[in-house]
C-alpha positions as a printed Julia matrix, in Angstrom:
444×3 Matrix{Float64}:
  19.11  -20.04    7.9
  17.8   -16.83    9.4
  19.33  -13.6     8.18
  19.03  -12.01   11.61
  18.23  -13.43   15.04
  17.71  -11.21   18.07
  17.37  -12.89   21.47
  16.2   -11.01   24.57
  18.31   -7.93   23.97
  18.15   -4.99   26.34
  19.96   -1.69   26.6
  20.25    0.19   29.89
  21.42    3.76   30.36
  22.28    5.37   33.69
  20.86    8.86   34.07
  22.8    11.07   36.43
  21.38   14.21   37.99
  21.86   17.51   36.2
  25.2    19.27   36.55
  25.28   21.27   39.78
  27.44   24.02   41.14
  29.99   22.92   43.73
  28.2    25.15   46.23
  24.83   23.51   45.62
  23.76   20.53   47.71
  22.37   17.42   46.08
  18.67   16.81   46.69
  16.54   13.71   46.97
  13.29   13.98   45.03
  10.45   12.51   47.13
   7.78   13.63   44.61
   6.03   15.76   47.24
   9.22   17.62   48.14
  12.94   17.77   47.45
  15.03   17.03   50.55
  18.6    18.47   50.66
  21.27   15.83   51.25
  24.38   16.29   53.43
  27.46   17.78   51.8
  29.37   15.25   49.72
  26.47   12.8    49.41
  25.37   11.99   45.85
  22.15   10.56   44.47
  22.51    7.18   42.78
  22.01    7.37   38.99
  18.59    6.41   37.7
  18.2     3.49   35.29
  16.55    3.88   31.91
  15.94    0.8    29.79
  15.8     1.97   26.17
  15.12   -1.66   25.17
  14.12   -4.67   27.27
  13.44   -8.33   26.37
  13.2    -7.78   22.59
  13.34  -10.96   20.48
  12.59  -11.6    16.8
  13.88  -13.37   13.69
  14.1   -12.14   10.1
  14.25  -14.28    6.97
  16.57  -13.33    4.06
  14.93  -10.95    1.58
  12.51   -9.53    4.16
  11.9    -5.8     4.44
  10.98   -5.26    8.08
   9.43   -1.97    9.14
  10.22   -0.69   12.64
   7.57    1.68   14.0
   6.71    3.34   17.26
   6.53    6.78   18.89
   9.56    8.91   19.66
  11.6     7.37   22.47
  10.34    3.85   21.78
  13.86    2.47   21.19
  13.89    2.24   17.39
  17.22    3.99   16.83
  18.75    2.17   19.8
  17.8    -1.14   18.21
  19.47   -0.22   14.93
  22.62    0.99   16.71
  22.89   -2.35   18.51
  22.45   -4.26   15.24
  25.06   -2.02   13.59
  27.45   -2.68   16.52
  27.64    1.01   17.32
  26.6     0.29   20.92
  26.72   -2.94   22.9
  23.55   -4.38   24.41
  23.37   -4.64   28.18
  21.84   -8.09   27.88
  20.87  -10.59   25.18
  22.57  -11.53   21.92
  22.32  -10.78   18.2
  23.27  -13.2    15.41
  23.53  -11.81   11.88
  24.81  -13.39    8.67
  26.6   -11.41    5.98
  27.73   -7.86    5.46
  25.84   -5.23    7.49
  25.62   -1.65    6.19
  23.84    1.02    8.22
  22.14    4.24    7.19
  21.68    5.42   10.76
  23.79    8.53   10.26
  24.31    9.25    6.57
  27.86   10.15    5.72
  29.41    8.83    8.92
  33.05    8.08    8.17
  33.32   10.56    5.31
  36.19   13.06    5.27
  34.99   16.43    4.0
  38.51   17.43    2.94
  38.7    14.51    0.5
  36.97   14.2    -2.85
  33.98   11.97   -3.52
  36.23    9.54   -5.4
  38.59    9.23   -2.42
  35.73    8.9     0.08
  34.07    6.13   -1.92
  37.19    3.96   -1.86
  37.95    4.81    1.77
  34.41    3.97    2.91
  34.51    0.68    1.02
  37.81   -0.23    2.65
  36.27    0.43    6.08
  33.58   -2.15    5.25
  36.19   -4.66    4.03
  35.11   -4.46    0.39
  37.81   -5.31   -2.2
  39.02   -2.41   -4.34
  38.15   -4.16   -7.61
  34.53   -4.54   -6.5
  34.37   -0.8    -5.9
  35.91   -0.1    -9.32
  33.23   -2.25  -10.96
  30.43   -0.33   -9.2
  32.0     3.12   -9.3
  29.92    4.46  -12.21
  26.74    3.02  -10.71
  27.43    4.87   -7.47
  27.94    8.16   -9.32
  24.85    7.61  -11.49
  22.58    7.09   -8.5
  24.07   10.04   -6.6
  24.04   12.28   -9.71
  27.45   13.8    -8.95
  29.49   12.9   -12.07
  30.64   16.49  -12.57
  31.81   16.87   -8.97
  33.46   13.52   -8.29
  36.9    15.09   -7.76
  35.71   18.03   -5.67
  36.15   18.0    -1.87
  32.98   17.16    0.03
  33.2    20.43    1.96
  32.13   22.17   -1.25
  29.05   19.93   -1.65
  25.54   21.03   -0.85
  23.74   19.06    1.86
  21.62   17.33   -0.79
  24.67   16.19   -2.78
  26.33   14.94    0.4
  23.29   12.89    1.4
  22.82   11.45   -2.09
  26.43   10.28   -2.15
  26.15    8.71    1.31
  23.02    6.76    0.41
  24.41    5.68   -2.96
  27.63    4.39   -1.41
  25.74    2.43    1.26
  23.17    0.83   -1.05
  25.81   -0.17   -3.62
  28.1    -1.92   -1.13
  26.23   -5.21   -1.76
  25.09   -5.55    1.86
  23.28   -8.62    3.11
  21.58   -6.6     5.87
  20.71   -2.91    5.47
  19.74   -0.81    8.49
  17.9     2.34    7.38
  16.74    5.02    9.83
  14.39    7.61    8.3
  15.83    7.5     4.77
  12.8     9.52    3.63
  14.65   12.55    4.97
  17.28   12.12    2.25
  17.53   14.73   -0.49
  14.68   16.14   -2.51
  11.32   14.51   -3.15
  12.34   12.8    -6.4
  15.4    11.25   -4.74
  13.31   10.09   -1.77
  11.11    8.15   -4.19
  14.17    6.61   -5.85
  15.47    5.57   -2.43
  12.26    3.71   -1.63
  12.18    2.04   -5.04
  15.8     0.94   -4.72
  15.23   -0.49   -1.24
  12.23   -2.45   -2.56
  14.27   -3.76   -5.52
  17.15   -4.87   -3.29
  14.68   -6.66   -1.03
  13.47   -8.73   -3.98
  17.09   -9.74   -4.66
  17.49  -11.15   -1.16
  18.61   -8.12    0.83
  17.3    -8.0     4.4
  16.23   -4.47    5.35
  15.26   -2.98    8.71
  13.46    0.22    7.82
  12.63    2.76   10.56
  10.05    5.39    9.61
   7.16    7.46   10.96
   5.51    7.3     7.51
   2.94    4.53    7.87
   2.17    4.69    4.15
   5.79    3.89    3.28
   5.84    1.06    5.85
   2.77   -0.67    4.42
   3.93    0.02    0.87
   7.39   -1.61    0.87
   7.53   -3.74    4.04
   6.23   -7.31    4.2
   6.54   -7.37    7.99
   6.67   -4.78   10.74
   7.49   -4.59   14.43
   6.0    -2.1    16.87
   8.1    -0.82   19.76
   6.71    1.11   22.7
   8.73    2.26   25.73
  11.51   -0.17   24.81
   9.23   -3.21   24.59
   8.15   -5.23   21.55
   4.38   -4.82   21.36
   3.65   -6.68   18.12
   5.48   -8.45   15.27
   3.77   -9.59   12.08
   2.52   -8.49    8.68
   2.87   -4.75    8.14
  -0.85   -4.04    7.6
  -1.98   -5.54   10.91
   0.92   -4.07   12.92
   0.37   -0.57   11.51
  -3.36   -0.88   12.23
  -2.66   -1.9    15.85
  -0.15    0.93   16.31
  -2.58    3.49   14.87
  -5.39    2.18   17.08
  -3.18    2.42   20.18
  -2.17    5.97   19.29
  -5.84    6.86   18.93
  -6.71    5.39   22.32
  -3.93    7.46   23.87
  -5.23   10.62   22.2
  -8.77    9.82   23.27
  -7.77    9.32   26.9
  -7.44    5.55   27.23
  -8.96    2.28   26.05
 -12.22    2.75   27.99
 -13.4     5.83   26.11
 -16.26    5.89   23.6
 -13.78    6.57   20.79
 -11.84    3.41   21.59
 -15.02    1.32   21.88
 -16.31    2.63   18.57
 -12.94    1.88   16.95
 -13.72   -1.81   17.46
 -16.72   -1.39   15.16
 -14.9     0.52   12.44
 -11.2     0.49   11.58
  -9.04    2.55    9.25
  -7.06   -0.31    7.74
  -4.79    1.83    5.58
  -4.46    5.25    3.99
  -2.43    5.46    0.8
  -1.56    7.87   -1.95
  -2.27    6.01   -5.2
  -1.52    6.61   -8.86
  -4.52    7.72  -10.95
  -3.24    5.54  -13.81
  -2.88    2.08  -12.27
  -3.83    2.46   -8.59
  -0.37    1.53   -7.25
   0.83    3.13   -4.04
   3.19    6.09   -4.51
   5.06    8.44   -2.18
   5.13   11.57   -4.34
   2.87   13.18   -6.92
   3.5    15.72   -9.72
   1.66   18.97   -9.08
   0.05   18.8   -12.54
  -1.67   15.46  -11.81
  -4.72   14.65   -9.7
  -3.96   13.47   -6.17
  -5.83   10.33   -5.11
  -6.06    9.43   -1.41
  -7.44    5.92   -0.81
  -8.88    5.24    2.65
  -9.56    1.55    3.29
 -12.17    0.96    5.99
 -13.24   -2.22    7.73
 -16.92   -1.99    8.66
 -17.92   -4.48   11.36
 -21.62   -3.68   11.5
 -24.13   -1.65    9.41
 -23.66    2.07   10.0
 -23.61    5.47    8.36
 -20.11    6.93    8.06
 -18.56   10.13    6.78
 -14.83   10.63    6.11
 -12.87   13.86    6.19
  -9.36   14.58    4.96
  -7.15   17.25    6.52
  -4.09   18.44    4.6
  -1.29   20.17    6.52
   2.14   21.63    5.93
   3.82   21.14    9.3
   1.43   22.91   11.73
  -0.36   24.93    9.05
  -3.72   23.63    7.88
  -4.1    23.83    4.11
  -7.7    22.65    3.93
 -10.25   20.15    5.25
 -12.38   18.31    2.72
 -15.32   16.15    3.89
 -17.47   13.67    2.01
 -20.6    15.47    0.81
 -22.82   13.35    3.1
 -22.9    10.29    5.33
 -22.65    7.03    3.4
 -24.75    4.04    4.45
 -22.82    0.77    4.79
 -25.43   -1.98    4.83
 -23.06   -4.95    5.08
 -19.9    -5.74    6.97
 -16.67   -5.85    4.98
 -13.85   -3.79    3.53
 -14.5    -0.6     1.58
 -12.26    1.87   -0.26
 -13.13    5.55    0.08
 -11.23    7.68   -2.45
 -10.7    11.44   -2.23
  -9.52   13.13   -5.43
  -7.66   16.46   -5.14
  -7.57   18.24   -8.51
  -4.31   18.91  -10.33
  -2.52   22.27  -10.32
  -3.46   23.04   -6.72
  -0.58   21.85   -4.52
   2.79   23.54   -4.08
   6.22   21.96   -4.39
   6.56   20.91   -0.75
   5.93   18.08    1.72
   2.44   17.53    3.11
   0.96   15.61    6.04
  -2.48   14.11    5.82
  -4.94   13.33    8.62
  -8.09   11.25    8.28
 -11.14   11.86   10.46
 -14.11    9.48   10.48
 -17.55   10.23   11.94
 -20.43    7.84   12.48
 -24.05    8.94   12.49
 -26.01    7.87   15.56
 -29.43    8.66   16.9
 -27.89   11.17   19.3
 -26.1    12.99   16.47
 -22.6    12.93   15.09
 -20.04   11.2    17.28
 -16.26   11.35   16.99
 -15.11    7.9    15.99
 -11.58    7.55   14.63
  -8.99   10.25   14.06
  -5.87    8.99   12.29
  -3.36   11.76   12.98
  -0.4    12.17   10.61
  -1.32    8.92    8.9
   0.32    9.82    5.58
   3.2    12.0     4.43
   3.94   12.75    0.8
   5.6    15.29   -1.45
   4.4    17.23   -4.46
   6.96   18.1    -7.12
   7.48   19.33  -10.68
   5.91   22.79  -10.95
   5.41   23.27  -14.71
   6.67   26.84  -14.86
   8.76   29.3   -12.83
   8.11   27.81   -9.4
  10.39   30.43   -7.82
   7.66   33.03   -8.44
   4.91   30.9    -6.88
   4.71   31.03   -3.1
   2.48   29.53   -0.44
   1.27   26.15    0.81
  -0.87   25.85   -2.32
  -0.12   27.09   -5.82
  -3.32   26.98   -7.9
  -2.99   27.48  -11.63
  -4.74   30.82  -12.13
  -6.0    31.7   -15.62
  -4.51   34.94  -16.96
  -5.42   36.9   -20.1
  -4.12   39.98  -21.93
  -6.02   42.08  -24.5
  -5.69   45.5   -26.09
  -8.36   48.08  -25.15
  -9.32   51.59  -26.26
  -8.9    54.41  -23.72
 -12.12   55.42  -21.98
 -13.58   58.73  -23.36
 -16.98   59.06  -21.7
 -15.71   60.35  -18.37
 -12.42   62.26  -18.24
 -10.03   60.68  -15.83
  -7.81   62.49  -13.36
  -5.06   62.87  -15.95
  -7.45   64.57  -18.41
  -8.7    67.01  -15.77
  -5.15   67.86  -14.86
  -4.44   68.61  -18.52
  -7.37   71.06  -18.71
  -6.11   72.92  -15.63
  -2.68   73.11  -17.18
  -4.1    74.83  -20.28
  -5.87   77.45  -18.15
  -2.74   78.22  -16.12
   0.29   78.87  -18.35
   2.52   78.78  -15.31
   1.62   75.16  -14.86
   3.75   74.28  -17.89
   6.85   75.82  -16.38
   9.18   73.53  -14.52
  10.89   75.02  -11.46
  14.67   75.05  -11.66
  16.84   74.4    -8.65
  20.33   75.8    -8.99
  23.29   74.85   -6.9
  24.59   77.75   -4.77
  27.48   79.61   -6.36
  30.86   78.8    -4.85
  32.31   81.77   -3.06
  35.45   83.19   -4.63
  38.53   83.12   -2.5
């Protein structure tokens, strides 16, 4: 039995014209000009299909990644599955308890304590009270709010609030979990725990629909992925191939269309995946301690012999931190898959979130040619500054070597203070300190 079946669903919104003054006539947009309409006449609302003809099935225990650009319909899909909005057409069949993380904390009352909100939220999902009692300590442990369980939520920090919301949702024993950008939850350490917990629950049979713009996280924890574009399902399959197709399409759009040289060259060389890996065992990770080396693994598929050079760009939002290229072009004599690893030394990064771009050049007889540019292909966080991070500022925080030693005062050349002392000896008045007296108060 399928955990989730979606059949030809579509969601239509009607877009009305912008609010107008009562004294302003409506206009008809003819592209080349706007024609005023007679008084009282209105323009019919325009249709926008956020989703159209989307169908797929999900087996129990599957973690399904949902990817696509902004406005593709990802959040609309999750809202339909969570029964927040009704589809305009089609049907959805789900089996078991559905818990959504579309808007963390929805349904919480900030005037109530965490204890009261936990039981109230469980009751809203139809969960028996005894089941909540049995999992109460586990919820508090994951949210790390034991000392504040009886405090009203309005006194919580945003991080505490989000941790509680995620912990309540993941511990409700859902059969289907809908998660929209859970990487935005809490600090970097808690984000990593969220991903690990989702992966663990998937192994126990939980079906997860995971929306994210982090392609590394998608390929890391999702067995399958679906790619939405302009409300349509472009591809459904294993996460590696779907992410590769989505990245390739994004590159063709950036390059100006599928007929450009960049798109044609992309058929000869493909960035299969870009991952942050552990220096100890090579497993994919989403965060790295600042006192450990950072390893970026770029997996390439070479489809013919060529000379290739990779570059890595590191950014904090729109600020470039650095670009690091391979020392020289590497000759690939045979077709196949290759791993190119860039190692960033420890004690360089700051405690913040980074975005990573990968640029690949191929060497041709005419010179270097732009080949593939994987924009924003990886996001990760660095954490755990070893000492007094509040005094270390910037997008990088290199460990600078400091030293202190006692020295003898210089005697060869008299400094300014010594010369001033000699002048003071010559002029006795220099030793006198002027006195400023307050004016005497006049007697009445």
